[in-house]
Short mmCIF file of C-alpha atoms in Angstrom, two decimals:
data_model
loop_
_atom_site.label_atom_id
_atom_site.label_comp_id
_atom_site.label_asym_id
_atom_site.label_seq_id
_atom_site.Cartn_x
_atom_site.Cartn_y
_atom_site.Cartn_z
CA MET A 1 101.65 164.64 81.44
CA VAL A 2 99.01 164.25 84.13
CA LYS A 3 96.79 161.20 83.58
CA SER A 4 94.46 161.13 86.57
CA LYS A 5 90.98 162.55 86.12
CA ILE A 6 90.85 163.52 89.79
CA ILE A 7 93.79 165.89 89.33
CA LYS A 8 92.33 167.49 86.23
CA GLU A 9 88.95 167.93 87.91
CA PHE A 10 90.56 169.46 90.98
CA VAL A 11 92.70 171.91 88.99
CA ASN A 12 89.70 172.93 86.87
CA GLU A 13 87.61 173.33 90.06
CA GLU A 14 85.08 170.75 88.88
CA ILE A 15 85.20 169.05 92.30
CA SER A 16 85.32 170.80 95.64
CA LEU A 17 88.23 170.94 98.04
CA GLU A 18 86.20 169.03 100.65
CA LYS A 19 85.31 166.23 98.23
CA THR A 20 88.94 165.93 97.16
CA LEU A 21 90.02 165.69 100.79
CA ARG A 22 87.56 162.84 101.31
CA ARG A 23 89.11 161.05 98.35
CA LEU A 24 92.51 161.50 99.98
CA THR A 25 91.12 159.52 102.93
CA VAL A 26 91.02 156.47 100.67
CA PHE A 27 94.63 156.99 99.61
CA ALA A 28 95.71 157.47 103.23
CA ASN A 29 94.06 154.16 104.07
CA ASP A 30 95.85 152.38 101.21
CA LEU A 31 99.17 153.83 102.35
CA GLU A 32 98.41 152.77 105.92
CA SER A 33 99.61 156.21 107.01
CA GLN A 34 98.01 157.29 110.27
CA ASP A 35 99.65 160.73 110.16
CA PHE A 36 98.27 161.35 106.67
CA MET A 37 94.84 160.08 107.71
CA ASP A 38 94.82 162.27 110.83
CA TRP A 39 95.65 165.36 108.80
CA VAL A 40 92.78 164.74 106.35
CA ASP A 41 90.37 164.10 109.23
CA LYS A 42 91.39 167.29 111.03
CA GLU A 43 91.05 169.41 107.90
CA LEU A 44 87.51 168.09 107.43
CA SER A 45 86.39 167.95 111.06
CA GLY A 46 88.53 170.62 112.71
CA TYR A 47 91.51 170.63 115.05
CA LYS A 48 91.24 170.10 118.78
CA GLU A 49 92.54 172.60 121.32
CA GLU A 50 95.62 170.51 122.07
CA ASP A 51 96.51 169.85 118.41
CA LYS A 52 99.41 171.53 116.68
CA LEU A 53 98.26 173.32 113.54
CA PRO A 54 100.05 173.56 110.19
CA ASP A 55 101.65 176.91 109.46
CA TYR A 56 99.27 177.67 106.60
CA ARG A 57 96.23 177.80 108.89
CA LYS A 58 96.81 181.38 109.88
CA VAL A 59 95.06 184.70 109.48
CA TYR A 60 96.66 188.09 109.87
CA SER A 61 95.14 191.45 110.68
CA SER A 62 96.60 194.64 112.11
CA ARG A 63 93.21 196.36 111.91
CA PHE A 64 92.33 197.35 115.50
CA PHE A 65 89.52 199.80 116.23
CA TYR A 66 87.92 201.22 119.36
CA SER A 67 84.79 203.13 120.25
CA GLY A 68 84.66 205.28 123.35
CA ILE A 69 85.89 208.62 124.68
CA ASN A 70 89.13 210.24 123.59
CA GLY A 71 89.73 213.46 125.49
CA SER A 72 86.48 215.39 125.36
CA PHE A 73 85.18 213.59 122.26
CA GLN A 74 83.06 210.46 121.92
CA VAL A 75 84.33 208.54 118.91
CA THR A 76 83.36 205.41 116.99
CA ASN A 77 85.52 202.91 115.12
CA GLN A 78 88.77 204.82 115.48
CA PRO A 79 92.15 203.10 114.88
CA VAL A 80 93.89 201.94 118.05
CA PRO A 81 97.20 203.86 118.36
CA ALA A 82 100.33 201.85 117.62
CA GLY A 83 101.39 200.09 120.81
CA GLY A 84 98.13 200.99 122.51
CA LEU A 85 97.56 197.37 123.53
CA ASN A 86 101.12 196.68 124.67
CA HIS A 87 101.53 194.98 128.03
CA GLU A 88 104.47 193.66 130.06
CA LYS A 89 103.43 190.10 129.15
CA PHE A 90 102.55 190.72 125.47
CA ASP A 91 102.46 193.44 122.86
CA GLN A 92 99.95 194.54 120.27
CA LYS A 93 101.64 192.57 117.52
CA SER A 94 100.93 189.34 119.40
CA PHE A 95 97.29 189.74 118.35
CA GLU A 96 98.01 190.30 114.67
CA ILE A 97 98.20 186.64 113.69
CA GLY A 98 96.02 183.75 114.72
CA PHE A 99 95.85 180.08 113.77
CA ILE A 100 92.39 178.82 112.84
CA GLY A 101 91.40 175.30 113.90
CA GLU A 102 87.90 175.21 112.42
CA PRO A 103 86.83 172.67 109.76
CA ILE A 104 87.83 173.78 106.28
CA ALA A 105 84.13 174.09 105.36
CA ASN A 106 83.76 176.89 107.95
CA ILE A 107 86.85 178.67 106.67
CA ILE A 108 85.55 178.51 103.09
CA VAL A 109 82.34 180.19 104.27
CA LYS A 110 84.37 182.98 105.90
CA ALA A 111 86.53 183.32 102.77
CA ASN A 112 83.42 183.79 100.63
CA ALA A 113 81.61 186.10 103.05
CA LYS A 114 80.55 189.56 101.93
CA ASN A 115 81.13 191.23 105.29
CA SER A 116 84.08 191.52 107.62
CA MET A 117 84.28 189.61 110.91
CA ASN A 118 85.23 191.02 114.30
CA ARG A 119 87.23 189.66 117.18
CA ASP A 120 86.30 191.24 120.49
CA LEU A 121 89.26 192.66 122.44
CA SER A 122 87.20 194.83 124.78
CA PRO A 123 88.74 193.22 127.90
CA LEU A 124 91.94 195.09 126.98
CA ALA A 125 90.30 198.50 127.50
CA SER A 126 92.18 199.16 130.74
CA ILE A 127 95.51 198.51 128.98
CA LEU A 128 94.60 200.96 126.21
CA GLU A 129 93.64 203.59 128.77
CA LYS A 130 96.92 203.18 130.66
CA ASN A 131 99.08 203.32 127.51
CA THR A 132 97.39 206.45 126.20
CA ARG A 133 97.09 208.30 129.50
CA ASP A 134 97.82 212.00 129.22
CA PRO A 135 100.41 212.95 131.88
CA LEU A 136 98.78 216.35 132.32
CA PHE A 137 95.17 215.26 132.73
CA GLY A 138 95.84 211.76 134.05
CA VAL A 139 93.39 210.02 131.76
CA GLY A 140 93.70 208.10 128.50
CA ILE A 141 91.34 206.66 125.90
CA GLN A 142 88.29 205.21 127.60
CA ALA A 143 87.15 202.48 125.24
CA PHE A 144 83.67 201.02 125.46
CA SER A 145 84.66 198.39 122.90
CA ILE A 146 87.79 197.28 121.08
CA LYS A 147 87.72 195.02 118.06
CA GLN A 148 90.05 193.47 115.55
CA VAL A 149 88.64 193.28 112.03
CA PHE A 150 89.20 190.35 109.68
CA GLU A 151 88.27 190.53 106.01
CA PRO A 152 87.22 187.53 103.88
CA SER A 153 90.53 187.81 102.04
CA ASP A 154 92.32 186.99 105.32
CA PHE A 155 90.73 183.52 105.20
CA GLN A 156 91.19 183.01 101.48
CA GLY A 157 94.90 182.49 102.09
CA ILE A 158 94.21 179.40 104.20
CA VAL A 159 92.01 177.91 101.50
CA GLU A 160 94.55 178.58 98.76
CA GLN A 161 97.43 177.16 100.79
CA LEU A 162 95.44 173.99 101.44
CA LYS A 163 94.54 173.67 97.75
CA GLN A 164 98.22 173.95 96.86
CA ARG A 165 99.13 171.16 99.25
CA VAL A 166 96.35 168.90 98.03
CA LEU A 167 97.48 169.40 94.43
CA LYS A 168 101.09 168.60 95.34
CA ILE A 169 99.96 165.46 97.17
CA LEU A 170 97.94 164.27 94.18
CA LEU A 171 100.83 164.91 91.80
CA LYS A 172 103.19 163.05 94.13
CA LEU A 173 100.85 160.07 94.40
CA GLU A 174 100.41 159.88 90.64
CA LYS A 175 104.15 160.08 90.12
CA GLU A 176 104.69 157.17 92.50
CA TYR A 177 101.70 154.95 91.67
CA GLY A 178 100.34 156.00 88.28
CA ASN A 179 96.72 156.81 87.46
CA LEU A 180 94.75 157.50 90.65
CA ASP A 181 91.23 157.14 89.28
CA ASP A 182 90.83 153.51 90.42
CA PHE A 183 91.71 154.53 94.02
CA ASP A 184 94.16 151.63 94.14
CA ILE A 185 97.64 152.57 95.31
CA GLY A 186 100.30 151.16 97.56
CA GLY A 187 103.52 149.21 97.51
CA SER A 188 106.69 148.41 99.38
CA ASP A 189 107.72 152.06 99.53
CA ASN A 190 104.56 153.27 101.30
CA GLN A 191 106.43 154.53 104.36
CA VAL A 192 108.82 156.61 102.28
CA VAL A 193 105.98 158.14 100.28
CA SER A 194 104.00 158.82 103.46
CA ARG A 195 106.92 160.73 104.98
CA GLU A 196 107.24 162.82 101.83
CA LEU A 197 103.52 163.64 101.93
CA ILE A 198 103.83 164.80 105.54
CA GLN A 199 106.71 167.04 104.48
CA ILE A 200 104.46 168.58 101.83
CA ILE A 201 101.69 169.16 104.35
CA TYR A 202 103.72 170.68 107.16
CA ASN A 203 106.54 172.14 105.09
CA THR A 204 108.95 170.40 107.47
CA THR A 205 111.91 171.05 105.18
CA ASN A 206 111.67 174.61 106.47
CA ASN A 207 110.95 173.48 110.03
CA ILE A 208 107.83 175.56 110.38
CA GLU A 209 105.21 174.44 112.88
CA ALA A 210 102.58 176.20 114.92
CA SER A 211 102.25 175.60 118.63
CA SER A 212 98.87 174.77 120.11
CA ASN A 213 98.66 177.93 122.21
CA SER A 214 98.64 180.10 119.10
CA LYS A 215 95.29 178.88 117.74
CA VAL A 216 92.36 181.26 117.50
CA ASN A 217 88.73 181.10 116.47
CA LEU A 218 88.67 184.89 116.41
CA ASN A 219 89.28 184.88 120.18
CA SER A 220 92.93 184.02 120.95
CA THR A 221 96.47 184.94 120.00
CA ASP A 222 99.82 184.16 118.36
CA ASN A 223 103.25 185.72 118.43
CA SER A 224 104.66 186.61 115.00
CA ILE A 225 104.24 186.83 111.24
CA ARG A 226 106.37 187.29 108.16
CA ILE A 227 104.70 188.89 105.15
CA ASP A 228 106.34 187.48 102.03
CA ILE A 229 104.34 189.15 99.29
CA THR A 230 102.07 192.16 99.01
CA GLN A 231 98.37 192.03 98.15
CA GLU A 232 99.20 193.39 94.69
CA GLU A 233 101.69 190.56 94.15
CA LYS A 234 99.10 188.03 95.37
CA ASN A 235 96.68 189.38 92.78
CA LYS A 236 99.30 189.02 90.06
CA PHE A 237 99.92 185.41 91.07
CA ASP A 238 96.16 184.77 90.95
CA GLU A 239 96.07 186.15 87.40
CA LEU A 240 98.99 183.93 86.48
CA PHE A 241 97.31 180.85 87.98
CA SER A 242 94.08 181.60 86.11
CA GLU A 243 95.89 181.88 82.79
CA ILE A 244 97.83 178.67 83.37
CA LYS A 245 94.60 176.77 84.08
CA LYS A 246 93.44 177.66 80.56
CA ILE A 247 96.40 175.76 79.09
CA GLN A 248 95.75 172.12 78.29
CA ASN A 249 97.61 169.61 80.51
CA SER A 250 99.03 172.43 82.63
CA GLU A 251 99.00 170.66 86.01
CA GLU A 252 102.80 170.46 86.36
CA LEU A 253 103.22 174.06 85.22
CA LEU A 254 100.61 175.17 87.76
CA SER A 255 102.39 173.23 90.50
CA ALA A 256 105.66 174.97 89.58
CA ALA A 257 103.91 178.34 89.73
CA ILE A 258 102.45 177.53 93.15
CA GLU A 259 105.89 176.57 94.46
CA LEU A 260 107.19 179.86 93.07
CA LYS A 261 104.63 181.83 95.07
CA GLU A 262 105.43 179.93 98.26
CA ALA A 263 109.15 180.60 97.84
CA ALA A 264 108.78 184.36 97.27
CA ARG A 265 111.63 186.32 98.85
CA THR A 266 113.32 183.21 100.23
CA GLU A 267 116.66 181.63 99.42
CA THR A 268 114.95 178.94 97.30
CA PHE A 269 113.07 181.35 95.04
CA LYS A 270 115.78 181.54 92.38
CA ASP A 271 115.77 177.76 91.85
CA LYS A 272 111.96 177.70 91.80
CA TYR A 273 112.01 180.57 89.29
CA LEU A 274 114.36 178.71 86.95
CA ASN A 275 112.23 175.57 87.22
CA PHE A 276 109.07 177.53 86.45
CA MET A 277 110.63 179.28 83.45
CA SER A 278 111.75 175.92 82.09
CA ASN A 279 108.21 174.54 82.38
CA ALA A 280 106.72 177.70 80.89
CA ALA A 281 109.08 177.91 77.90
CA ASN A 282 106.47 176.71 75.40
CA HIS A 283 103.82 179.13 76.62
CA MET A 284 105.70 182.42 76.78
CA THR A 285 103.48 184.11 74.21
CA VAL A 286 100.60 183.87 76.66
CA LEU A 287 102.43 184.10 79.98
CA ALA A 288 105.14 186.69 79.31
CA PRO A 289 102.98 189.74 80.13
CA LEU A 290 101.98 188.15 83.46
CA ILE A 291 105.42 187.30 84.86
CA THR A 292 107.33 190.57 84.60
CA PHE A 293 107.04 191.04 88.38
CA LEU A 294 108.72 187.74 89.29
CA PRO A 295 112.38 188.90 89.28
CA SER A 296 111.54 191.43 92.02
CA LEU A 297 110.76 188.53 94.35
CA ILE A 298 114.32 187.15 94.26
CA LYS A 299 115.85 187.59 97.70
#
């Protein structure tokens, strides 16, 4: 059973993500872990151009639109044809994912925004024209502007992934050092614990890491993406998380559910599923209607 007030407040959203990160600064100092401290600082203050970003700091959008002349028609906000931005040095898919280095406060603002945000790709107009050129008339789409559209939900994923990692870190610290509310931790095994926290942050057990040249503040590029779950499945997980939060002392169950979402359609999902079902055994009356979709996520 979770004892620390800080964990309960964080799970119940009584304290903000930013405030919880600042509290982690104290723990990082007690552990004398520079890597842990650097991560907290970068989440709060933002990543530099040369920094390598965690895999979770990514946004994805395949929504490309142009305004200009297509044939004899002037058009506005029309979808860019598939492959229309392909080039010998890159292809259109290289723009679909970007890593965001901004402070988490900025990302939270974008996640809660009411309107979409645009990334200007107008300099690629000549590439679009060449790729859509009609062999008979010798002219292609003449774009005045090209944009990539990001919705607030694209940024919500970053916030949720960071929340999941913070929760796992807090649970790990409590498991190792007991109640965290006095902000007094540390011992002879600090280095071991610090390494395990870094593994949680960067998911190094799966060897996933973003290179610095893939970062974007809505104005640069990355190379690939793997979509693990659909938006509908994300919504079902959100419903599940919300219901679990209503259960008293549900922190460990919520952590198991979060791990389940992260492992969707991977080799580890089955083990995570069994672990979750074991934790949820006493709450099936409430949770059963919300978990019928889980078996479909087994790889």
